[in-house]
GROMACS .gro file of C-alpha atoms in nm:
model
  311
    1MET     CA    1   3.764   1.049  -1.580
    2PRO     CA    2   3.486   0.925  -1.448
    3ASP     CA    3   3.290   0.635  -1.633
    4PRO     CA    4   2.976   0.832  -1.846
    5HIS     CA    5   2.849   0.484  -1.872
    6ASP     CA    6   2.842   0.460  -1.429
    7HIS     CA    7   2.497   0.519  -1.263
    8THR     CA    8   2.694   0.580  -0.958
    9ALA     CA    9   2.837   0.921  -1.151
   10ASN     CA   10   2.531   1.057  -1.252
   11PRO     CA   11   2.281   0.964  -0.993
   12ALA     CA   12   2.001   1.210  -1.110
   13ALA     CA   13   1.744   0.942  -1.202
   14PRO     CA   14   1.738   0.727  -0.922
   15SER     CA   15   1.787   1.030  -0.683
   16THR     CA   16   1.416   1.137  -0.867
   17ARG     CA   17   1.292   0.864  -0.834
   18GLN     CA   18   1.379   0.815  -0.481
   19ASP     CA   19   1.197   1.174  -0.396
   20LEU     CA   20   0.907   1.065  -0.622
   21ALA     CA   21   0.884   0.739  -0.370
   22ARG     CA   22   0.951   0.872  -0.067
   23ARG     CA   23   0.751   1.131  -0.072
   24CYS     CA   24   0.424   0.955  -0.210
   25ARG     CA   25   0.506   0.702   0.011
   26ALA     CA   26   0.454   0.947   0.298
   27VAL     CA   27   0.151   1.034   0.122
   28THR     CA   28  -0.019   0.731   0.153
   29GLU     CA   29   0.084   0.603   0.489
   30ALA     CA   30  -0.033   0.867   0.709
   31ARG     CA   31  -0.312   0.805   0.820
   32TRP     CA   32  -0.573   1.097   0.715
   33PHE     CA   33  -0.507   0.915   0.367
   34ALA     CA   34  -0.602   0.633   0.495
   35PHE     CA   35  -0.895   0.774   0.654
   36THR     CA   36  -1.018   0.984   0.317
   37ILE     CA   37  -1.019   0.670   0.145
   38PHE     CA   38  -1.211   0.481   0.396
   39ALA     CA   39  -1.455   0.722   0.377
   40LEU     CA   40  -1.496   0.774   0.002
   41ILE     CA   41  -1.577   0.376   0.031
   42LEU     CA   42  -1.848   0.432   0.256
   43ALA     CA   43  -1.994   0.672   0.034
   44ASN     CA   44  -1.936   0.453  -0.290
   45ALA     CA   45  -2.183   0.222  -0.116
   46ALA     CA   46  -2.402   0.453   0.013
   47LEU     CA   47  -2.460   0.560  -0.307
   48LEU     CA   48  -2.531   0.268  -0.460
   49GLY     CA   49  -2.752   0.239  -0.201
   50VAL     CA   50  -2.980   0.483  -0.263
   51GLU     CA   51  -3.005   0.435  -0.624
   52THR     CA   52  -3.202   0.195  -0.513
   53TYR     CA   53  -3.481   0.443  -0.490
   54SER     CA   54  -3.626   0.490  -0.831
   55GLY     CA   55  -3.799   0.835  -0.714
   56LEU     CA   56  -3.441   1.003  -0.553
   57VAL     CA   57  -3.310   0.900  -0.820
   58GLY     CA   58  -3.513   1.029  -1.096
   59ASP     CA   59  -3.523   1.393  -0.871
   60TRP     CA   60  -3.117   1.320  -0.796
   61HIS     CA   61  -2.986   1.131  -1.137
   62ARG     CA   62  -2.754   1.451  -1.241
   63TRP     CA   63  -2.619   1.492  -0.885
   64LEU     CA   64  -2.556   1.098  -0.835
   65ARG     CA   65  -2.375   1.071  -1.162
   66LEU     CA   66  -2.138   1.368  -1.074
   67ALA     CA   67  -2.055   1.243  -0.725
   68GLU     CA   68  -2.023   0.839  -0.884
   69HIS     CA   69  -1.748   1.032  -1.119
   70ALA     CA   70  -1.528   1.199  -0.854
   71CYS     CA   71  -1.543   0.881  -0.649
   72LEU     CA   72  -1.359   0.691  -0.965
   73ALA     CA   73  -1.156   1.005  -0.992
   74ALA     CA   74  -1.062   1.013  -0.651
   75PHE     CA   75  -0.993   0.636  -0.667
   76THR     CA   76  -0.729   0.699  -0.985
   77ALA     CA   77  -0.563   0.941  -0.785
   78GLU     CA   78  -0.464   0.752  -0.516
   79LEU     CA   79  -0.433   0.370  -0.742
   80LEU     CA   80  -0.174   0.657  -0.892
   81LEU     CA   81  -0.027   0.758  -0.597
   82ARG     CA   82   0.056   0.444  -0.458
   83LEU     CA   83   0.194   0.347  -0.819
   84ALA     CA   84   0.409   0.651  -0.777
   85ALA     CA   85   0.492   0.484  -0.389
   86HIS     CA   86   0.648   0.208  -0.545
   87ALA     CA   87   0.868   0.411  -0.817
   88ASP     CA   88   1.172   0.318  -0.679
   89ARG     CA   89   1.072  -0.117  -0.667
   90PRO     CA   90   0.749  -0.119  -0.893
   91LYS     CA   91   0.748  -0.535  -0.867
   92ASP     CA   92   0.664  -0.512  -0.478
   93PHE     CA   93   0.350  -0.365  -0.653
   94PHE     CA   94   0.245  -0.632  -0.816
   95LYS     CA   95   0.337  -0.841  -0.538
   96ASP     CA   96   0.126  -0.749  -0.331
   97PRO     CA   97  -0.283  -0.948  -0.398
   98TRP     CA   98  -0.486  -0.659  -0.238
   99ASN     CA   99  -0.264  -0.360  -0.501
  100LEU     CA  100  -0.357  -0.630  -0.778
  101PHE     CA  101  -0.757  -0.636  -0.658
  102ASP     CA  102  -0.761  -0.236  -0.644
  103LEU     CA  103  -0.571  -0.225  -1.005
  104ALA     CA  104  -0.876  -0.479  -1.150
  105VAL     CA  105  -1.157  -0.256  -0.970
  106VAL     CA  106  -0.998   0.093  -1.082
  107LEU     CA  107  -0.940  -0.038  -1.441
  108CYS     CA  108  -1.264  -0.222  -1.547
  109ALA     CA  109  -1.394   0.117  -1.512
  110PHE     CA  110  -1.270   0.211  -1.778
  111LEU     CA  111  -1.331  -0.002  -2.017
  112PRO     CA  112  -1.602   0.026  -2.287
  113VAL     CA  113  -1.803  -0.237  -2.199
  114VAL     CA  114  -1.802  -0.222  -1.862
  115ARG     CA  115  -1.937   0.101  -1.866
  116GLU     CA  116  -2.219   0.034  -2.101
  117ASN     CA  117  -2.339  -0.270  -1.886
  118THR     CA  118  -2.529  -0.161  -1.580
  119THR     CA  119  -2.561  -0.428  -1.458
  120VAL     CA  120  -2.175  -0.533  -1.493
  121LEU     CA  121  -2.085  -0.141  -1.369
  122ARG     CA  122  -2.337  -0.202  -1.052
  123LEU     CA  123  -2.115  -0.542  -0.943
  124LEU     CA  124  -1.782  -0.389  -1.015
  125ARG     CA  125  -1.834  -0.079  -0.785
  126LEU     CA  126  -1.982  -0.322  -0.496
  127ALA     CA  127  -1.666  -0.444  -0.534
  128ARG     CA  128  -1.544  -0.112  -0.435
  129VAL     CA  129  -1.675  -0.160  -0.129
  130MET     CA  130  -1.457  -0.508  -0.043
  131ARG     CA  131  -1.110  -0.263   0.000
  132THR     CA  132  -1.247  -0.187   0.344
  133ALA     CA  133  -1.091  -0.463   0.378
  134ARG     CA  134  -0.713  -0.263   0.343
  135PHE     CA  135  -0.809  -0.034   0.604
  136LEU     CA  136  -0.953  -0.323   0.859
  137PRO     CA  137  -0.665  -0.563   0.996
  138GLN     CA  138  -0.896  -0.793   1.132
  139LEU     CA  139  -1.170  -0.795   0.830
  140ARG     CA  140  -0.838  -0.830   0.572
  141ILE     CA  141  -0.721  -1.138   0.844
  142PHE     CA  142  -1.022  -1.337   0.807
  143LEU     CA  143  -1.053  -1.306   0.457
  144LEU     CA  144  -0.693  -1.433   0.397
  145ALA     CA  145  -0.833  -1.708   0.653
  146VAL     CA  146  -1.110  -1.769   0.463
  147GLY     CA  147  -0.892  -1.796   0.149
  148ARG     CA  148  -0.672  -2.041   0.332
  149SER     CA  149  -0.938  -2.236   0.493
  150LEU     CA  150  -1.041  -2.324   0.093
  151PRO     CA  151  -0.804  -2.682   0.054
  152GLY     CA  152  -1.025  -2.775   0.376
  153THR     CA  153  -1.328  -2.657   0.281
  154PHE     CA  154  -1.344  -2.842  -0.059
  155SER     CA  155  -1.296  -3.165   0.111
  156PHE     CA  156  -1.577  -3.064   0.336
  157LEU     CA  157  -1.779  -3.001   0.086
  158LEU     CA  158  -1.671  -3.344  -0.115
  159VAL     CA  159  -1.757  -3.530   0.234
  160GLY     CA  160  -2.112  -3.354   0.272
  161ALA     CA  161  -2.207  -3.394  -0.039
  162LEU     CA  162  -2.141  -3.719   0.002
  163LEU     CA  163  -2.324  -3.737   0.293
  164LEU     CA  164  -2.651  -3.561   0.157
  165TYR     CA  165  -2.668  -3.802  -0.160
  166VAL     CA  166  -2.660  -4.089   0.090
  167TYR     CA  167  -2.975  -4.010   0.304
  168ALA     CA  168  -3.151  -3.826   0.035
  169MET     CA  169  -3.151  -4.157  -0.150
  170VAL     CA  170  -3.238  -4.351   0.194
  171GLY     CA  171  -3.496  -4.056   0.251
  172TRP     CA  172  -3.650  -4.150  -0.069
  173VAL     CA  173  -3.693  -4.549  -0.028
  174PHE     CA  174  -3.853  -4.512   0.321
  175PHE     CA  175  -4.040  -4.115   0.279
  176ALA     CA  176  -4.153  -4.052  -0.088
  177ARG     CA  177  -4.482  -4.272  -0.057
  178HIS     CA  178  -4.621  -4.055   0.210
  179ASP     CA  179  -4.407  -3.731   0.227
  180SER     CA  180  -4.388  -3.628  -0.145
  181GLU     CA  181  -4.380  -3.328  -0.081
  182HIS     CA  182  -4.028  -3.321   0.054
  183TYR     CA  183  -3.873  -3.641  -0.082
  184GLY     CA  184  -4.086  -3.723  -0.410
  185SER     CA  185  -3.735  -3.654  -0.560
  186LEU     CA  186  -3.338  -3.725  -0.501
  187GLY     CA  187  -3.388  -3.299  -0.535
  188ARG     CA  188  -3.631  -3.220  -0.360
  189ALA     CA  189  -3.458  -3.528  -0.069
  190VAL     CA  190  -3.153  -3.346  -0.104
  191LEU     CA  191  -3.300  -2.971  -0.098
  192THR     CA  192  -3.486  -3.064   0.244
  193LEU     CA  193  -3.203  -3.217   0.450
  194PHE     CA  194  -3.011  -2.888   0.303
  195LEU     CA  195  -3.232  -2.676   0.489
  196LEU     CA  196  -3.240  -2.906   0.785
  197MET     CA  197  -2.841  -2.890   0.831
  198THR     CA  198  -2.917  -2.559   1.017
  199LEU     CA  199  -3.175  -2.734   1.261
  200ASP     CA  200  -3.475  -2.537   1.143
  201GLY     CA  201  -3.760  -2.688   1.169
  202ILE     CA  202  -3.589  -3.024   1.228
  203GLY     CA  203  -3.925  -3.056   1.492
  204ASP     CA  204  -4.211  -3.063   1.254
  205ALA     CA  205  -4.015  -3.301   1.015
  206VAL     CA  206  -3.939  -3.523   1.362
  207ARG     CA  207  -4.271  -3.512   1.366
  208ALA     CA  208  -4.406  -3.645   1.048
  209GLY     CA  209  -4.124  -3.861   1.026
  210LEU     CA  210  -4.263  -4.117   1.322
  211GLU     CA  211  -4.619  -4.028   1.146
  212ILE     CA  212  -4.464  -4.311   0.902
  213SER     CA  213  -4.286  -4.503   1.134
  214PRO     CA  214  -4.135  -4.488   1.454
  215TRP     CA  215  -3.781  -4.589   1.349
  216SER     CA  216  -3.706  -4.226   1.154
  217ILE     CA  217  -3.609  -4.058   1.460
  218PHE     CA  218  -3.284  -4.292   1.445
  219TYR     CA  219  -3.261  -4.157   1.052
  220TYR     CA  220  -3.293  -3.745   1.166
  221ALA     CA  221  -3.040  -3.820   1.506
  222SER     CA  222  -2.801  -3.984   1.324
  223PHE     CA  223  -2.821  -3.745   1.029
  224VAL     CA  224  -2.844  -3.429   1.225
  225LEU     CA  225  -2.539  -3.585   1.483
  226LEU     CA  226  -2.325  -3.625   1.137
  227ALA     CA  227  -2.457  -3.315   0.953
  228SER     CA  228  -2.458  -3.008   1.213
  229PHE     CA  229  -2.225  -3.162   1.507
  230VAL     CA  230  -1.947  -3.302   1.369
  231LEU     CA  231  -1.923  -3.178   0.989
  232VAL     CA  232  -1.971  -2.827   1.129
  233ASN     CA  233  -1.732  -2.849   1.342
  234VAL     CA  234  -1.536  -2.976   1.184
  235LEU     CA  235  -1.587  -2.624   0.905
  236ILE     CA  236  -1.528  -2.449   1.193
  237GLY     CA  237  -1.245  -2.638   1.304
  238VAL     CA  238  -1.053  -2.556   0.956
  239VAL     CA  239  -1.138  -2.192   0.975
  240ILE     CA  240  -0.968  -2.119   1.320
  241THR     CA  241  -0.633  -2.311   1.220
  242SER     CA  242  -0.596  -2.106   0.880
  243LEU     CA  243  -0.720  -1.803   1.099
  244ASP     CA  244  -0.414  -1.913   1.366
  245GLU     CA  245  -0.150  -1.952   1.042
  246VAL     CA  246  -0.316  -1.579   0.867
  247ARG     CA  247  -0.196  -1.381   1.197
  248ASP     CA  248   0.120  -1.526   1.284
  249ILE     CA  249   0.221  -1.455   0.871
  250GLU     CA  250   0.104  -1.098   0.938
  251ARG     CA  251   0.233  -1.060   1.289
  252GLU     CA  252   0.553  -1.190   1.083
  253ASN     CA  253   0.532  -0.923   0.785
  254SER     CA  254   0.460  -0.639   0.940
  255ALA     CA  255   0.767  -0.729   1.199
  256PRO     CA  256   1.026  -0.547   0.975
  257GLY     CA  257   0.698  -0.238   0.894
  258PRO     CA  258   0.726   0.030   0.682
  259ALA     CA  259   0.959   0.209   0.846
  260SER     CA  260   1.282   0.027   0.814
  261ALA     CA  261   1.199   0.003   0.419
  262ALA     CA  262   1.231   0.407   0.407
  263ALA     CA  263   1.511   0.407   0.605
  264ALA     CA  264   1.717   0.158   0.406
  265ASP     CA  265   1.605   0.372   0.091
  266ASP     CA  266   1.739   0.680   0.266
  267ALA     CA  267   2.064   0.509   0.375
  268GLU     CA  268   2.144   0.393   0.009
  269ARG     CA  269   2.046   0.733  -0.108
  270GLN     CA  270   2.332   0.870   0.126
  271LEU     CA  271   2.567   0.669   0.049
  272ARG     CA  272   2.538   0.685  -0.345
  273ASP     CA  273   2.553   1.101  -0.302
  274ARG     CA  274   2.899   1.013  -0.072
  275ILE     CA  275   2.999   0.809  -0.374
  276ALA     CA  276   2.896   1.095  -0.580
  277GLN     CA  277   3.128   1.333  -0.372
  278ALA     CA  278   3.394   1.173  -0.388
  279ARG     CA  279   3.461   1.070  -0.766
  280ARG     CA  280   3.385   1.489  -0.794
  281ALA     CA  281   3.662   1.561  -0.488
  282LEU     CA  282   3.909   1.262  -0.703
  283ASP     CA  283   3.841   1.450  -1.008
  284GLU     CA  284   3.934   1.794  -0.838
  285LEU     CA  285   4.149   1.674  -0.726
  286GLU     CA  286   4.316   1.516  -1.034
  287GLU     CA  287   4.249   1.868  -1.266
  288SER     CA  288   4.457   2.075  -0.993
  289LEU     CA  289   4.755   1.801  -1.010
  290GLU     CA  290   4.680   1.894  -1.397
  291ARG     CA  291   4.793   2.245  -1.391
  292PHE     CA  292   5.157   2.214  -1.214
  293PRO     CA  293   5.414   2.051  -1.451
  294VAL     CA  294   5.628   1.745  -1.269
  295PRO     CA  295   5.959   1.881  -1.207
  296ARG     CA  296   6.244   1.593  -1.396
  297PRO     CA  297   6.548   1.516  -1.251
  298ARG     CA  298   6.891   1.719  -1.365
  299GLU     CA  299   7.166   1.516  -1.600
  300THR     CA  300   7.409   1.711  -1.435
  301GLU     CA  301   7.792   1.585  -1.239
  302ALA     CA  302   7.684   1.819  -0.953
  303SER     CA  303   7.366   1.630  -0.848
  304VAL     CA  304   7.548   1.269  -0.885
  305PRO     CA  305   7.701   1.255  -0.563
  306SER     CA  306   8.126   1.173  -0.525
  307SER     CA  307   8.197   0.825  -0.402
  308PRO     CA  308   8.492   0.844  -0.156
  309GLY     CA  309   8.720   0.682  -0.323
  310HIS     CA  310   8.635   0.909  -0.681
  311THR     CA  311   8.921   1.239  -0.692
   0.00000   0.00000   0.00000
């Protein structure tokens, strides 16, 4: 008899979850679904822009609120569909950072503290615009590359801060008396040099320095060489290296594709169905054999063959 605790003998529950996940996955992986959510994200961004016009907000406040609630309901339905698409493997949903980001953005909109704070609610709605990275592969790769380049960026910021501090102190020593507006304190000197890193106003700064001392040309030339050329190029190199690494990772992860996972689920479901059919066939065969009595051996002398020497 089949074991009642054996899930293969009663595959109704796993099959239900797998059927639900397969149907929801077919919806969430459809191209029209991605275009629809992408359009809703753009519409949500457009609503944020419209709300900045006070005249329109006063006349269309009710309709704007209804549109915001409609967008929130659509995003909630999308999140529920994505959760249902992982019904057969719920842990995989929480392994994806973008799913966690979507979950946080949608759920925070239902918190009473967030809904009562207009500023936080608008920032949260603005965060929904970042969800476009899910539907734009190049933007997603760029954001992941920026995230992977953060350790190298911290090193760049440390070296850049040290360089600014040294040059700011030198500028304060030599230019504070004659140009107190830009080098009157350490903070002003750091701000001036930080703006000069973009080479904006470097000509005016050099001309003002030459009026103070002809040696100032070496000060500005060395700073521009180290800060604008060396450090900025190092930062660009770090980001480009991280971008190549992320592209390789995305290429490796996208190699199997979702079709293989769906095919594996279908193969597993078919195997379970075949095992269940085989068990049912064995049970029916056992029941049919129990209906017929088993013949017993005859305990008579006639059934015993006589030996050649026996008379």
